[in-house]
Each structure stands twice: as C-alpha cells, then as structure tokens.
PDB file of C-alpha atoms in Angstrom:
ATOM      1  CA  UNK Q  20     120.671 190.161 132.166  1.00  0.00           C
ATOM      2  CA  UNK Q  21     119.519 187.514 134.554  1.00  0.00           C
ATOM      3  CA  UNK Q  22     120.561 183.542 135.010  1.00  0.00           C
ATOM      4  CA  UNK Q  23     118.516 180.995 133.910  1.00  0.00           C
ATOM      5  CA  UNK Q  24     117.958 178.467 136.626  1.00  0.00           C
ATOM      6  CA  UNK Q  25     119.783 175.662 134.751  1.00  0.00           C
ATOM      7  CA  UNK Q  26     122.788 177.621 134.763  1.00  0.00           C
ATOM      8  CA  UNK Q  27     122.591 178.382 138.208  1.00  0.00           C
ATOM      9  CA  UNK Q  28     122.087 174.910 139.042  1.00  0.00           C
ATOM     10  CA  UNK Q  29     125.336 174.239 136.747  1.00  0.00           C
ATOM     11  CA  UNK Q  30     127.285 176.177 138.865  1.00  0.00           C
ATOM     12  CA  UNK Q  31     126.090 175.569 142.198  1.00  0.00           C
ATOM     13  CA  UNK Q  32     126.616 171.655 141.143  1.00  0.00           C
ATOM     14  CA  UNK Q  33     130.438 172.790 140.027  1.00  0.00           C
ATOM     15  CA  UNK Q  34     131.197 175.225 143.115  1.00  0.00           C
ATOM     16  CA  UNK Q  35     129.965 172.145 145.824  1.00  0.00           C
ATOM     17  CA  UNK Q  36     133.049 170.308 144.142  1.00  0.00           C
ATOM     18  CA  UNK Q  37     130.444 167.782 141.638  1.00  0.00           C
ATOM     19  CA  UNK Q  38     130.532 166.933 137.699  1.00  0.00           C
ATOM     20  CA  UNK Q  39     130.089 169.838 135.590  1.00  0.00           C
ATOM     21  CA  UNK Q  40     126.894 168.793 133.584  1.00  0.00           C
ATOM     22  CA  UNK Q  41     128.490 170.085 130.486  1.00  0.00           C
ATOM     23  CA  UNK Q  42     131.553 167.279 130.360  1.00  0.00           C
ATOM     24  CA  UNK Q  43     128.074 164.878 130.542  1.00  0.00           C
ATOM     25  CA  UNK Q  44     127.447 165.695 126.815  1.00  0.00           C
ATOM     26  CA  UNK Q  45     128.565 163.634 124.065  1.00  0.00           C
ATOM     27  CA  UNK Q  46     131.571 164.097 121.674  1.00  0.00           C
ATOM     28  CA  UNK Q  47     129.337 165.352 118.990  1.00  0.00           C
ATOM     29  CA  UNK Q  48     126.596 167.572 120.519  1.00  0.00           C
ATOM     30  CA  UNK Q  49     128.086 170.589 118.995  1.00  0.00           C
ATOM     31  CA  UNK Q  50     129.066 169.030 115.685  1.00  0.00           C
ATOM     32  CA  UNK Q  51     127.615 169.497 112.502  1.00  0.00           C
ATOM     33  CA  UNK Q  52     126.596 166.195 111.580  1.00  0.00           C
ATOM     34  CA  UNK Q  53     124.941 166.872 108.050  1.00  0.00           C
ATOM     35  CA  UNK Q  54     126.982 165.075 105.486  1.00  0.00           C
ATOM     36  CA  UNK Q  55     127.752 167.542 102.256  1.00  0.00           C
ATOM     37  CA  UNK Q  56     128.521 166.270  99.030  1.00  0.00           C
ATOM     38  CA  UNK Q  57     130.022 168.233  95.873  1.00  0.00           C
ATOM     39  CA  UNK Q  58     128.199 168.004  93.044  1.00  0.00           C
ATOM     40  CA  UNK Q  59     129.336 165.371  89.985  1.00  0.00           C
ATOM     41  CA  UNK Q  60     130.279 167.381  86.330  1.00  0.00           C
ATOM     42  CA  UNK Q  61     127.061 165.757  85.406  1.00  0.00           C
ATOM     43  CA  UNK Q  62     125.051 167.457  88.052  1.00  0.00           C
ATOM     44  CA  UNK Q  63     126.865 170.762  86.990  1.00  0.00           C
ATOM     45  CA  UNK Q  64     126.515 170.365  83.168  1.00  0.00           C
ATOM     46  CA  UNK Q  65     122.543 169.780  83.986  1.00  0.00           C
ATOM     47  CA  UNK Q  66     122.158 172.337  86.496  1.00  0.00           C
ATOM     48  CA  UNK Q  67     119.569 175.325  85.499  1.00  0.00           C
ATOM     49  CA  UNK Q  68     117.494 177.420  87.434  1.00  0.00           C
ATOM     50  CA  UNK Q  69     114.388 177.683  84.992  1.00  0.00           C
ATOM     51  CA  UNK Q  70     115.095 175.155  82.224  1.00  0.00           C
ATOM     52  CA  UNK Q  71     113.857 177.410  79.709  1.00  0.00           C
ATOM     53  CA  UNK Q  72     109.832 177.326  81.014  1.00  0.00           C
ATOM     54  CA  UNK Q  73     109.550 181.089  80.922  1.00  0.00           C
ATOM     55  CA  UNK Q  74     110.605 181.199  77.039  1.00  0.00           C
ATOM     56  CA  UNK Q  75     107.851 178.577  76.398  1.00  0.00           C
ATOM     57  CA  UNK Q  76     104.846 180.937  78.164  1.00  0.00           C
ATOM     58  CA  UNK Q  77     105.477 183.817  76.005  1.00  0.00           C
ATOM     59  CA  UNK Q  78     106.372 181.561  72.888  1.00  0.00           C
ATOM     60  CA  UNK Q  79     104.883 178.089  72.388  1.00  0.00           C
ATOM     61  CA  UNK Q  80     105.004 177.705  68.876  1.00  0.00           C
ATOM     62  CA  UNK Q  81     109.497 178.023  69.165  1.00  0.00           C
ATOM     63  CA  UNK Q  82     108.747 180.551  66.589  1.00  0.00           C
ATOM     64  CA  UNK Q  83     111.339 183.629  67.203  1.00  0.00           C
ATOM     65  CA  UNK Q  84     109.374 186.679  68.801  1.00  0.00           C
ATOM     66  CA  UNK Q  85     108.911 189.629  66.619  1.00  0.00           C
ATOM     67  CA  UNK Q  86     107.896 192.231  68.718  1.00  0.00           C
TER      68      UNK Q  86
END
C-alpha cells in the first residue's frame, strides 16, 4: 500500500530535523466531545417504543378482540 503525499511530507518535515505537524493539533482533536447524559427515572418510567399505536389500528373501539 502506497503513502499519501501528506504523510510523506510529514516525514520528510520530521527527518530534515522540523516540527512534526501532528504535535500542531490541539488537545482535543481526537476526543469525543459529545456530552452523554443518563436518563432521569422519569424518562425511564415513560420510555416505550410504540406507546400502544399498533393495538389502536386493529382495535379502535378498546373493545377486547375476539378472534
């Protein structure tokens, strides 16, 4: 597999004795920076996938099905 000519510019910059490009980036260029949050017991006690809106096509009325 071949070099990309970025990388060989990288090294040719770090073999003449210069600043490795790579110390140039920041403190968080390979962090995760998305901020995550749990979710609350209320969030949890609410939580459903379909809320019931399948049961209500096939039955409208709330009338047990008698098939």
């Amino acid at each position: 597999m071949s070099k990309s000519k970025a990388k060989k510019q990288r090294e040719r910059l770090i073999r003449d004795g210069r600043r490795n490009p790579l110390d140039n980036r920041g403190i968080y260029a390979l962090k995760d920076m998305r901020t995550r949050k749990t979710k609350t017991k209320w969030e949890k006690l609410n939580q459903q996938k379909h809320k019931g809106r399948l049961s209500d096509l096939q039955n409208p009325d709330k009338r047990p099905l008698c098939v």
